[in-house]
GROMACS .gro file of C-alpha atoms in nm:
model
  190
    1MET     CA    1  -0.622  -4.361   0.712
    2PRO     CA    2  -0.583  -4.068   0.894
    3MET     CA    3  -0.786  -3.917   1.196
    4ASN     CA    4  -0.760  -3.644   1.383
    5ARG     CA    5  -0.647  -3.610   1.749
    6ALA     CA    6  -1.007  -3.595   1.921
    7HIS     CA    7  -1.140  -3.875   1.683
    8ARG     CA    8  -0.887  -4.062   1.771
    9ARG     CA    9  -0.884  -4.015   2.129
   10LEU     CA   10  -1.263  -4.132   2.099
   11CYS     CA   11  -1.186  -4.424   1.901
   12SER     CA   12  -0.938  -4.560   2.164
   13SER     CA   13  -1.160  -4.472   2.431
   14GLU     CA   14  -1.314  -4.701   2.706
   15VAL     CA   15  -1.650  -4.507   2.637
   16TRP     CA   16  -1.614  -4.625   2.265
   17ALA     CA   17  -1.562  -4.972   2.360
   18GLN     CA   18  -1.850  -5.007   2.597
   19THR     CA   19  -2.055  -4.820   2.312
   20THR     CA   20  -1.967  -5.084   2.062
   21LYS     CA   21  -2.022  -5.387   2.287
   22ASP     CA   22  -2.340  -5.249   2.402
   23ARG     CA   23  -2.524  -5.100   2.135
   24ILE     CA   24  -2.320  -5.060   1.756
   25LEU     CA   25  -2.248  -5.492   1.747
   26PRO     CA   26  -2.535  -5.626   1.904
   27TRP     CA   27  -2.769  -5.384   1.643
   28ALA     CA   28  -2.520  -5.434   1.346
   29LEU     CA   29  -2.506  -5.853   1.393
   30LYS     CA   30  -2.835  -5.942   1.493
   31GLN     CA   31  -2.933  -6.267   1.363
   32VAL     CA   32  -2.622  -6.272   1.174
   33ASP     CA   33  -2.436  -6.633   1.176
   34LEU     CA   34  -2.078  -6.564   1.229
   35GLY     CA   35  -1.914  -6.900   1.185
   36GLU     CA   36  -1.604  -7.037   1.264
   37ASP     CA   37  -1.350  -6.840   1.104
   38VAL     CA   38  -1.431  -6.417   1.094
   39LEU     CA   39  -1.244  -6.173   0.899
   40GLU     CA   40  -1.266  -5.811   1.072
   41ILE     CA   41  -1.153  -5.527   0.808
   42GLY     CA   42  -1.053  -5.210   0.982
   43PRO     CA   43  -1.038  -5.294   1.344
   44GLY     CA   44  -0.859  -4.953   1.442
   45TYR     CA   45  -0.779  -4.921   1.822
   46GLY     CA   46  -0.985  -5.282   1.850
   47ALA     CA   47  -1.332  -5.230   2.045
   48ASN     CA   48  -1.500  -5.442   1.796
   49LEU     CA   49  -1.216  -5.706   1.826
   50ARG     CA   50  -1.269  -5.721   2.187
   51VAL     CA   51  -1.566  -5.844   2.175
   52LEU     CA   52  -1.531  -6.069   1.886
   53VAL     CA   53  -1.244  -6.248   2.009
   54GLU     CA   54  -1.507  -6.365   2.291
   55GLN     CA   55  -1.751  -6.487   2.037
   56VAL     CA   56  -1.579  -6.675   1.749
   57PRO     CA   57  -1.349  -6.959   1.804
   58ARG     CA   58  -1.096  -6.795   1.511
   59LEU     CA   59  -1.072  -6.447   1.423
   60THR     CA   60  -0.851  -6.242   1.204
   61ALA     CA   61  -0.794  -5.898   1.142
   62ALA     CA   62  -0.670  -5.670   0.895
   63GLU     CA   63  -0.559  -5.349   0.976
   64ILE     CA   64  -0.410  -5.053   0.714
   65ASP     CA   65  -0.231  -4.844   0.994
   66ALA     CA   66   0.111  -5.017   1.070
   67ASP     CA   67   0.141  -4.871   1.428
   68THR     CA   68  -0.227  -4.951   1.526
   69ALA     CA   69  -0.147  -5.306   1.378
   70ARG     CA   70   0.143  -5.339   1.593
   71LEU     CA   71  -0.074  -5.205   1.914
   72LEU     CA   72  -0.351  -5.481   1.830
   73THR     CA   73  -0.087  -5.782   1.786
   74GLU     CA   74   0.068  -5.678   2.092
   75ARG     CA   75  -0.245  -5.689   2.302
   76TRP     CA   76  -0.428  -5.937   2.088
   77GLY     CA   77  -0.183  -6.144   1.921
   78ASP     CA   78  -0.238  -6.491   2.128
   79ARG     CA   79  -0.590  -6.465   2.061
   80ALA     CA   80  -0.657  -6.337   1.691
   81ARG     CA   81  -0.412  -6.320   1.402
   82ILE     CA   82  -0.364  -5.958   1.305
   83LEU     CA   83  -0.241  -5.878   0.960
   84HIS     CA   84  -0.122  -5.532   0.856
   85ALA     CA   85  -0.296  -5.504   0.526
   86ASP     CA   86  -0.535  -5.287   0.320
   87GLY     CA   87  -0.904  -5.436   0.341
   88ALA     CA   88  -0.929  -5.390  -0.036
   89GLN     CA   89  -0.596  -5.607  -0.096
   90LEU     CA   90  -0.579  -5.893   0.161
   91PRO     CA   91  -0.272  -6.148   0.177
   92VAL     CA   92  -0.531  -6.443   0.271
   93GLU     CA   93  -0.662  -6.726   0.008
   94ASP     CA   94  -0.973  -6.724  -0.164
   95GLU     CA   95  -1.275  -6.872   0.063
   96ALA     CA   96  -1.087  -6.863   0.346
   97PHE     CA   97  -1.349  -6.699   0.577
   98ASP     CA   98  -1.710  -6.788   0.696
   99SER     CA   99  -1.805  -6.410   0.766
  100VAL     CA  100  -1.615  -6.103   0.685
  101VAL     CA  101  -1.738  -5.795   0.961
  102CYS     CA  102  -1.649  -5.433   0.928
  103PHE     CA  103  -1.757  -5.136   1.184
  104THR     CA  104  -1.776  -4.780   1.178
  105MET     CA  105  -1.495  -4.807   0.914
  106LEU     CA  106  -1.597  -4.776   0.600
  107HIS     CA  107  -1.627  -4.359   0.621
  108HIS     CA  108  -1.270  -4.357   0.673
  109VAL     CA  109  -1.200  -4.493   0.346
  110PRO     CA  110  -1.118  -4.202   0.089
  111THR     CA  111  -1.300  -4.322  -0.218
  112ALA     CA  112  -1.606  -4.492  -0.319
  113ALA     CA  113  -1.366  -4.695  -0.594
  114HIS     CA  114  -1.168  -4.783  -0.289
  115GLN     CA  115  -1.483  -4.896  -0.089
  116ASP     CA  116  -1.570  -5.084  -0.389
  117ARG     CA  117  -1.250  -5.289  -0.385
  118ILE     CA  118  -1.298  -5.362  -0.009
  119PHE     CA  119  -1.652  -5.534  -0.093
  120ALA     CA  120  -1.496  -5.715  -0.405
  121GLU     CA  121  -1.207  -5.859  -0.189
  122ALA     CA  122  -1.469  -5.945   0.105
  123PHE     CA  123  -1.639  -6.181  -0.177
  124ARG     CA  124  -1.335  -6.331  -0.285
  125VAL     CA  125  -1.214  -6.425   0.080
  126LEU     CA  126  -1.580  -6.548   0.165
  127ARG     CA  127  -1.688  -6.906   0.145
  128PRO     CA  128  -1.989  -7.014  -0.040
  129GLY     CA  129  -2.276  -6.879   0.124
  130GLY     CA  130  -2.067  -6.668   0.375
  131THR     CA  131  -2.182  -6.341   0.479
  132PHE     CA  132  -2.026  -5.955   0.513
  133ALA     CA  133  -2.195  -5.782   0.729
  134GLY     CA  134  -2.115  -5.440   0.919
  135SER     CA  135  -2.269  -5.103   1.005
  136ASP     CA  136  -2.117  -4.754   0.944
  137SER     CA  137  -2.221  -4.412   1.034
  138GLN     CA  138  -2.407  -4.138   0.851
  139PRO     CA  139  -2.361  -3.776   0.826
  140SER     CA  140  -2.502  -3.540   1.110
  141PHE     CA  141  -2.352  -3.215   1.263
  142GLY     CA  142  -2.186  -3.367   1.542
  143PHE     CA  143  -2.029  -3.635   1.294
  144ARG     CA  144  -1.872  -3.400   1.069
  145LEU     CA  145  -1.744  -3.174   1.335
  146LEU     CA  146  -1.579  -3.501   1.480
  147HIS     CA  147  -1.399  -3.574   1.088
  148LEU     CA  148  -1.242  -3.212   1.084
  149ARG     CA  149  -0.935  -3.253   0.866
  150ASP     CA  150  -1.004  -3.617   0.885
  151THR     CA  151  -1.153  -3.867   0.591
  152MET     CA  152  -1.530  -3.850   0.595
  153ASN     CA  153  -1.673  -4.049   0.308
  154THR     CA  154  -1.984  -4.196   0.433
  155LEU     CA  155  -2.192  -4.472   0.231
  156ASP     CA  156  -2.506  -4.375   0.076
  157PRO     CA  157  -2.799  -4.635   0.227
  158ALA     CA  158  -2.998  -4.609  -0.150
  159SER     CA  159  -2.697  -4.714  -0.337
  160LEU     CA  160  -2.488  -4.945  -0.126
  161PRO     CA  161  -2.722  -5.243  -0.243
  162ALA     CA  162  -2.636  -5.215  -0.568
  163ARG     CA  163  -2.231  -5.185  -0.524
  164LEU     CA  164  -2.240  -5.481  -0.297
  165GLU     CA  165  -2.435  -5.661  -0.569
  166ARG     CA  166  -2.170  -5.498  -0.861
  167ALA     CA  167  -1.956  -5.715  -0.628
  168GLY     CA  168  -2.111  -6.024  -0.641
  169PHE     CA  169  -2.322  -6.061  -0.344
  170GLY     CA  170  -2.689  -6.164  -0.300
  171GLU     CA  171  -2.934  -6.146  -0.059
  172VAL     CA  172  -2.821  -5.755   0.042
  173ALA     CA  173  -2.999  -5.593   0.313
  174VAL     CA  174  -2.934  -5.263   0.421
  175ASP     CA  175  -3.130  -5.032   0.663
  176VAL     CA  176  -3.080  -4.735   0.885
  177HIS     CA  177  -3.121  -4.752   1.279
  178GLN     CA  178  -3.426  -4.526   1.357
  179LYS     CA  179  -3.258  -4.333   1.655
  180SER     CA  180  -2.873  -4.332   1.578
  181GLY     CA  181  -2.943  -4.298   1.237
  182SER     CA  182  -2.617  -4.550   1.144
  183LEU     CA  183  -2.662  -4.775   0.870
  184ARG     CA  184  -2.603  -5.163   0.881
  185PHE     CA  185  -2.553  -5.414   0.576
  186ARG     CA  186  -2.578  -5.755   0.528
  187ALA     CA  187  -2.480  -5.971   0.240
  188ARG     CA  188  -2.439  -6.324   0.156
  189ARG     CA  189  -2.168  -6.496  -0.099
  190PRO     CA  190  -2.385  -6.715  -0.329
   0.00000   0.00000   0.00000
C-alpha cells in the first residue's frame, strides 16, 4: 500500500528497527508461543523480520509491494522465505504455519473488508491450535501527520474481537498499551 516519503523514511530507518526490537515485538508477543513455522504478513522494510529470523526456526514473509519483496529477498532470502503476495490471498497451502503475525501494518490496508480477508487467510494457513498475533497503531495527531497522502485505516479495539471471531478464531484477546496507545491482539485457531 502506498506510503508517503516521510513514512517510508521512518519505516526503513535504524531508529524504527530498534524501536521494533526493543518495544513493539516484546510487548506484542509477550507470552505468545510462535512455534516452528511462522508467517509474517506485511513485513515492509524488514524491521520485524530481522528480529523474528533470530527467534524462530522457519520464517516466511508475505509482502504485497514487489520492490520491497525483492529488497527483502536480497537481504534475508538465505534465512527466510519471502513471498510477493497480498496477505488476503496467500500462495501457501492450508494449515501450513504454527503462527501468523503482523505488526504495524494493518492500518495500511485500505478497507475493513480487505483487513477481514487477511484475518480469514491467517485462519486458513494456521494449523489447529495455532496463534494469530500482532499489533498496530491507534490514531493520534502525530500519527495522522505521518499519514498525510497515505493510507490510514486503523483498527477499532472494541470491534476487532468480533471481526476475528467471524474469521473463525477463538480465545481472542485485544488490549491497548497504556503509554503508547498501540493495540495488540492474539487469537487462536481451534
